[in-house]
Coordinates of C-alpha atoms and ligand atoms in Angstrom, one line a residue:
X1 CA -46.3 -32.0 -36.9
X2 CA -42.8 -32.6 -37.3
X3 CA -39.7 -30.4 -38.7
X4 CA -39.2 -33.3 -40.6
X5 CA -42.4 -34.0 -42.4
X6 CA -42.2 -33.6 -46.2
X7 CA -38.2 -33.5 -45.7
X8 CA -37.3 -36.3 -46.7
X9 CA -33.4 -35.7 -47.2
X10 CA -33.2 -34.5 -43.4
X11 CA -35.7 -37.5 -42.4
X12 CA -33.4 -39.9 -43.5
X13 CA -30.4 -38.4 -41.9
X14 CA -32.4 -38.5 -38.7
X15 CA -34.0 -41.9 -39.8
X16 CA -29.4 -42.7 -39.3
X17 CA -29.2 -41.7 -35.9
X18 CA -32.4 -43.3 -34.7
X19 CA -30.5 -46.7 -36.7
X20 CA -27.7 -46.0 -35.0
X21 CA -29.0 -45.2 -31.1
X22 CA -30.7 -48.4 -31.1
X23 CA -27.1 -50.2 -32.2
X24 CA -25.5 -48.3 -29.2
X25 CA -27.9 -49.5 -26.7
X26 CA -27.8 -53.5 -28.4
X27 CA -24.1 -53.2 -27.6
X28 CA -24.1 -52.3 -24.3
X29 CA -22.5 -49.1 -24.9
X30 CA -25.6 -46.5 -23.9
X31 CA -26.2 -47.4 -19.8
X32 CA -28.7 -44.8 -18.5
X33 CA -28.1 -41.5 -20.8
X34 CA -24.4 -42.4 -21.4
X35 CA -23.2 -40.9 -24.9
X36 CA -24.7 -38.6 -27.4
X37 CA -24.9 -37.2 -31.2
X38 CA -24.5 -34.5 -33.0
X39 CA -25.5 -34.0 -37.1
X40 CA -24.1 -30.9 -38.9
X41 CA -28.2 -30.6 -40.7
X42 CA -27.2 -27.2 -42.4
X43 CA -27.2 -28.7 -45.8
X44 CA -30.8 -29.8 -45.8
X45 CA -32.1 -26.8 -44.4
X46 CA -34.5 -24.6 -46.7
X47 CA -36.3 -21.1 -46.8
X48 CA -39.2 -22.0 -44.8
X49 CA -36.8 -23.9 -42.1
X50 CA -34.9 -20.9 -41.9
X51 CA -38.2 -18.8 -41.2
X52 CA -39.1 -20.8 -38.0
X53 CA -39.6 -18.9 -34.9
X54 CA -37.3 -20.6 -31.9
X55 CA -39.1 -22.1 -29.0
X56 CA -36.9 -21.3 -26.2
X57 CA -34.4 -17.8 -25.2
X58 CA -31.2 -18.3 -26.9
X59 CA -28.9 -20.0 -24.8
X60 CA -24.9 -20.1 -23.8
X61 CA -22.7 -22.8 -25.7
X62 CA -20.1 -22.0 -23.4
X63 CA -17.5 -21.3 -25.9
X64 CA -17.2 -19.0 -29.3
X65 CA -16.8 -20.7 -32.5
X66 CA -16.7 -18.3 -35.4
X67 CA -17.4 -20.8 -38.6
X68 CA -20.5 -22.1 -36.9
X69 CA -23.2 -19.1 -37.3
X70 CA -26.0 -19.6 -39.3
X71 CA -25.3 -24.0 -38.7
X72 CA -28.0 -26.1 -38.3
X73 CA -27.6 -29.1 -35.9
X74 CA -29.7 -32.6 -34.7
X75 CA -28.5 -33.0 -31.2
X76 CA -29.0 -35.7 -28.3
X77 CA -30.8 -34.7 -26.1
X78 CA -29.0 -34.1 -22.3
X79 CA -30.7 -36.9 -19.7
X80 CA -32.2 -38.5 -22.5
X81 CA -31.4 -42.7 -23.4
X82 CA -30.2 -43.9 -26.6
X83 CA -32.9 -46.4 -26.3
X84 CA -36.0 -43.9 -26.6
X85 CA -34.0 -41.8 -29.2
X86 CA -34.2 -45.2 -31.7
X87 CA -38.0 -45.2 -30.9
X88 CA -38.5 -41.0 -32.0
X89 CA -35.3 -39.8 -32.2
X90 CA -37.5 -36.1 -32.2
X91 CA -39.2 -36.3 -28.9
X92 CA -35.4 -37.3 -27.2
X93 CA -33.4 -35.0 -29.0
X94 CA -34.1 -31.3 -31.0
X95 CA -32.7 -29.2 -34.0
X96 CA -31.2 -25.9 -33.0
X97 CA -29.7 -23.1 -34.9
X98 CA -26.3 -21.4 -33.6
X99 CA -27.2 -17.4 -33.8
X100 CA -24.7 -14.9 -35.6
X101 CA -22.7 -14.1 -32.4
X102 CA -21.0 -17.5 -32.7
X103 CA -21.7 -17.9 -29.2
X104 CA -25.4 -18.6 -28.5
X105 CA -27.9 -21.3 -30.1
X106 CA -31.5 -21.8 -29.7
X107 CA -33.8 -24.6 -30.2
X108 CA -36.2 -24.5 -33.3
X109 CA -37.4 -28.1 -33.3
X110 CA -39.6 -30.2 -33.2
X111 CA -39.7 -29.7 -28.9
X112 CA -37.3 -27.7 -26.3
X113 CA -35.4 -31.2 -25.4
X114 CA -32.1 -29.1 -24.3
X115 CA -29.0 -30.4 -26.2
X116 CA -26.4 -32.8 -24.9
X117 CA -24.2 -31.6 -22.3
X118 CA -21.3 -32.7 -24.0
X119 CA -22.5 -30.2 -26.6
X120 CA -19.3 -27.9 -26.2
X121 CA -17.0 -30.8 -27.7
X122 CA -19.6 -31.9 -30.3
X123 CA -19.7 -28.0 -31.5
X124 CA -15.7 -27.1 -31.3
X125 CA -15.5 -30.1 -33.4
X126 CA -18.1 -29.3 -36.0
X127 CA -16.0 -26.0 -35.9
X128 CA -12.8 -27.6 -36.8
X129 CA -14.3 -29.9 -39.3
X130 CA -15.8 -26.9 -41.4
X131 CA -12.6 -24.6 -40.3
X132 CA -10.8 -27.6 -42.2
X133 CA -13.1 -28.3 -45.3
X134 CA -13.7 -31.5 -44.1
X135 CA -16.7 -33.1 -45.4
X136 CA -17.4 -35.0 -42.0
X137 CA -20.8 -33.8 -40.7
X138 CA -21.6 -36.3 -37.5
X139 CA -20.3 -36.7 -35.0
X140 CA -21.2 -39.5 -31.8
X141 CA -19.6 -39.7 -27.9
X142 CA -20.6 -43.3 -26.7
X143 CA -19.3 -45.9 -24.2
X144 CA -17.9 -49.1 -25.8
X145 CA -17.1 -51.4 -23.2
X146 CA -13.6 -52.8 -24.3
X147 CA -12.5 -49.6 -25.7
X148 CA -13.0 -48.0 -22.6
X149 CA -11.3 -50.6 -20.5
X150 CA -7.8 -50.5 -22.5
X151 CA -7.9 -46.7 -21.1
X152 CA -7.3 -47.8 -17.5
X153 CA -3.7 -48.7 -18.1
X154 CA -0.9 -46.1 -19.0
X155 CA 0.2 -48.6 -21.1
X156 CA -2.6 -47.8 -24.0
X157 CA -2.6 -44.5 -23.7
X158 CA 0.8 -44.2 -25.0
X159 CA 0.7 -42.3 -28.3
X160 CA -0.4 -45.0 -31.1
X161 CA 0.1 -48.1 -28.4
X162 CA -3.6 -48.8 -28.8
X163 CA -3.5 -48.0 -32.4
X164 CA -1.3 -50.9 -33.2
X165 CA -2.3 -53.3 -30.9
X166 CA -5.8 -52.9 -32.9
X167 CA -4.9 -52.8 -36.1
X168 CA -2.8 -56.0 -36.0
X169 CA -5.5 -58.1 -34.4
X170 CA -8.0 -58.3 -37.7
X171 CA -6.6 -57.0 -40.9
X172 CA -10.1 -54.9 -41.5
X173 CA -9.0 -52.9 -38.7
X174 CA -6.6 -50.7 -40.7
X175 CA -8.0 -50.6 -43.5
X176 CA -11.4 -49.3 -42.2
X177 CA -9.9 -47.2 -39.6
X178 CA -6.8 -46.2 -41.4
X179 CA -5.8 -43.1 -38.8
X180 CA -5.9 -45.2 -36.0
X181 CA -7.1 -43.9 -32.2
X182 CA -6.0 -41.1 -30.6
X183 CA -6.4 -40.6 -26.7
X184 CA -7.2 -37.7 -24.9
X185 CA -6.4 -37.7 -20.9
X186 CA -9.0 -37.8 -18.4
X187 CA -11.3 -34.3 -18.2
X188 CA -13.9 -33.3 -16.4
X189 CA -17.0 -34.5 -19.0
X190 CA -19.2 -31.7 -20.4
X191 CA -15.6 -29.3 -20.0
X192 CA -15.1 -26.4 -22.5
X193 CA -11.5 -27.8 -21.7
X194 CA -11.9 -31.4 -22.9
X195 CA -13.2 -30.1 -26.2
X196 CA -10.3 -28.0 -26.5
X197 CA -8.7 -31.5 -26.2
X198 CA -10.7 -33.3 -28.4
X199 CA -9.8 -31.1 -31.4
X200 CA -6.0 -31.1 -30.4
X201 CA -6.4 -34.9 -30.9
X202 CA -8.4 -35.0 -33.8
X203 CA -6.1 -32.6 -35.4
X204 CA -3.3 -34.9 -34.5
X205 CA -5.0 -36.5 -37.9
X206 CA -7.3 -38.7 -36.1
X207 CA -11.3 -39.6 -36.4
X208 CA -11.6 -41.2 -33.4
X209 CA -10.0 -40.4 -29.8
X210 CA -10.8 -42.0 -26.6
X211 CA -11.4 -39.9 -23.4
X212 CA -9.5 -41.7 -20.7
X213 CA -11.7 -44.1 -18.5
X214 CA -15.0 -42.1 -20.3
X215 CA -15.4 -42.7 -24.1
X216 CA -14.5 -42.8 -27.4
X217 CA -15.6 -39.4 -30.2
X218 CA -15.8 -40.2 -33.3
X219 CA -16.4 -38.0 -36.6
X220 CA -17.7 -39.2 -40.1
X221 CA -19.4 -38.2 -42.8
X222 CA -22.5 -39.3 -41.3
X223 CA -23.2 -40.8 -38.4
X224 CA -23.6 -44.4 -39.8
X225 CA -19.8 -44.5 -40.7
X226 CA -18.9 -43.0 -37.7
X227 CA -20.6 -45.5 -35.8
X228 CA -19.1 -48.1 -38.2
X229 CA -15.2 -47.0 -37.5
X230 CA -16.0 -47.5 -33.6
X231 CA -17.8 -50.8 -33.8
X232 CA -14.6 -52.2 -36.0
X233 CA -11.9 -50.6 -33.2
X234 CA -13.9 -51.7 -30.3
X235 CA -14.2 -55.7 -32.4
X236 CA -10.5 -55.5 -32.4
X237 CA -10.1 -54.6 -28.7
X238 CA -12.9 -57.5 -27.7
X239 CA -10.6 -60.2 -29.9
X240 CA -7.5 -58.5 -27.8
X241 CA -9.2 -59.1 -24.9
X242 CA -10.7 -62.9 -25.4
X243 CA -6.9 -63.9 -25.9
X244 CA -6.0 -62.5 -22.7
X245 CA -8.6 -64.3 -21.2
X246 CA -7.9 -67.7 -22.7
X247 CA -4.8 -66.5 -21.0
X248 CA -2.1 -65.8 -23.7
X249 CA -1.2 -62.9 -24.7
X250 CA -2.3 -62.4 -29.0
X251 CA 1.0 -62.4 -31.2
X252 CA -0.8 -60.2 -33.4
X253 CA -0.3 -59.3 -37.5
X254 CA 3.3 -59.6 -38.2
X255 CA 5.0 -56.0 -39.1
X256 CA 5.5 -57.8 -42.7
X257 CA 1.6 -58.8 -42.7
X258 CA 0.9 -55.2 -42.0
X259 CA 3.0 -54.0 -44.3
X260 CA 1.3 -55.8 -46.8
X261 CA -2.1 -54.8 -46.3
X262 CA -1.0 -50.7 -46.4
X263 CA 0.8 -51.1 -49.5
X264 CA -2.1 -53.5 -51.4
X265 CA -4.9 -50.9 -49.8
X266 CA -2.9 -48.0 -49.9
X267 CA -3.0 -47.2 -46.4
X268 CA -1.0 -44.8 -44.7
X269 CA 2.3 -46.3 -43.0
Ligands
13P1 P1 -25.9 -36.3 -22.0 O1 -27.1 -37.1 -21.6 O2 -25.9 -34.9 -21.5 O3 -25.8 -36.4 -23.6 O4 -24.6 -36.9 -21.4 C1 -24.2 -38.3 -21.7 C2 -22.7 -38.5 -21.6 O5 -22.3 -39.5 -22.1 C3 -21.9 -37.4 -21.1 O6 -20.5 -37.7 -21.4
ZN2 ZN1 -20.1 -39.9 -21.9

């Protein structure tokens, strides 16, 4: 028995992530454990859902975030590889429930995998997002190689540095990732601190930031398009890259070339 038998709205959700661990591992991003996700499920939850005992005490998120009682969420589960989670995406991560103090959850399915460690950030930001209105629901931590990389030199971690770098090395970049990559400085990982830091950057207008010398977050509508908008920065930074080792560096779009493409696809400046 499954939560997700005879659902199959919040099946195919979940059907997404499982999609999208196994593109994570494929791409080298998901050593060991490395990176986790998180799907706002409250939508798709219904009367008998709601009537589900928990199977384990309720437990500390470590922080208080008042728009999230009563939210459902799909987490990663901590210690637990990307790889398995694209086999059954149930038995390596869980659904909990956030209780009405804002400040505990407990799991209710479909096993008492305990959630992601980085589940303070993923929460804070599902916090914001609602805060906000947003309709972004997903939201995925992950490793991509060349994106991480750039974040070893001060350079890139200039505000927008990276940002335009990318976006002039393939015109898709800006128009699928139109508000660009924020960066967030180094922070101890799993810190209530760097998701107070995460939602200062993503509030800076941004869906994805990079942690310094860690990762990138990412937030979407679901988790497919989140996944999509870091696979299309990290392309750009892998073409950045090649040129550098061919040994020049790119010349990248011109600003008239880049110009162009905001004004034809109505991007912002
Ligand atoms: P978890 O296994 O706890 O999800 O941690 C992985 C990770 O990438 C921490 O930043
Ligand atoms: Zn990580």
């Amino acid at each position: 028995m499954s939560i997700l038998d005879n659902r199959a709205a919040l099946k195919a959700e979940i059907d997404k992530v499982a999609e999208v661990a196994g593109y994570l591992w494929t791409k080298g991003w998901a050593e060991r454990n490395g990176g986790n996700i998180t799907v706002n499920i409250t939508q798709w939850v219904d009367d008998a859902m709601r009537a589900l005992p928990a199977i384990s005490e309720p437990r500390p998120i470590g922080t208080v975030l008042p728009r999230l009682a009563g939210c459902w969420f799909y987490c990663k589960g901590t210690q637990k590889r990307m790889r398995d989670l694209a086999r059954d995406p149930m038995a390596n991560g869980s659904v909990i429930r956030i209780l009405p103090d804002c400040a505990h959850y407990e799991i209710v399915a479909d096993a008492p995998v305990a959630p992601t460690s980085e589940l303070p950030s993923h929460l804070s930001v599902h916090n914001y997002l609602l805060a906000k209105g947003s309709p972004y629901r997903a939201s995925l931590h992950t490793h991509p190689i060349e994106l991480v990389a750039l974040t070893h030199s001060k350079k890139w971690l200039e505000k927008d540095a990276a940002t335009r770098m990318l976006w002039s090395m393939i015109p898709e970049t800006k128009a699928f990732c139109p508000r660009g990559l924020g960066m967030v400085p180094y922070m101890l990982p799993s810190s209530v601190e760097l998701a107070d830091a995460t939602i200062k950057a993503i509030d800076g207008d941004y869906d994805v930031v990079m942690w310094e010398k860690h990762g990138v977050f990412a937030v979407d509508t679901d988790i497919m398009s989140a996944f999509d908008q870091v696979d299309v920065l990290n392309k750009a930074a892998q073409i950045y890259l090649s040129a550098r080792g061919m040994g020049f560096e790119p010349d990248g779009m011109t600003d008239a070339q880049m110009q162009e493409l905001s004004d034809v696809f109505g991007l912002p400046k």
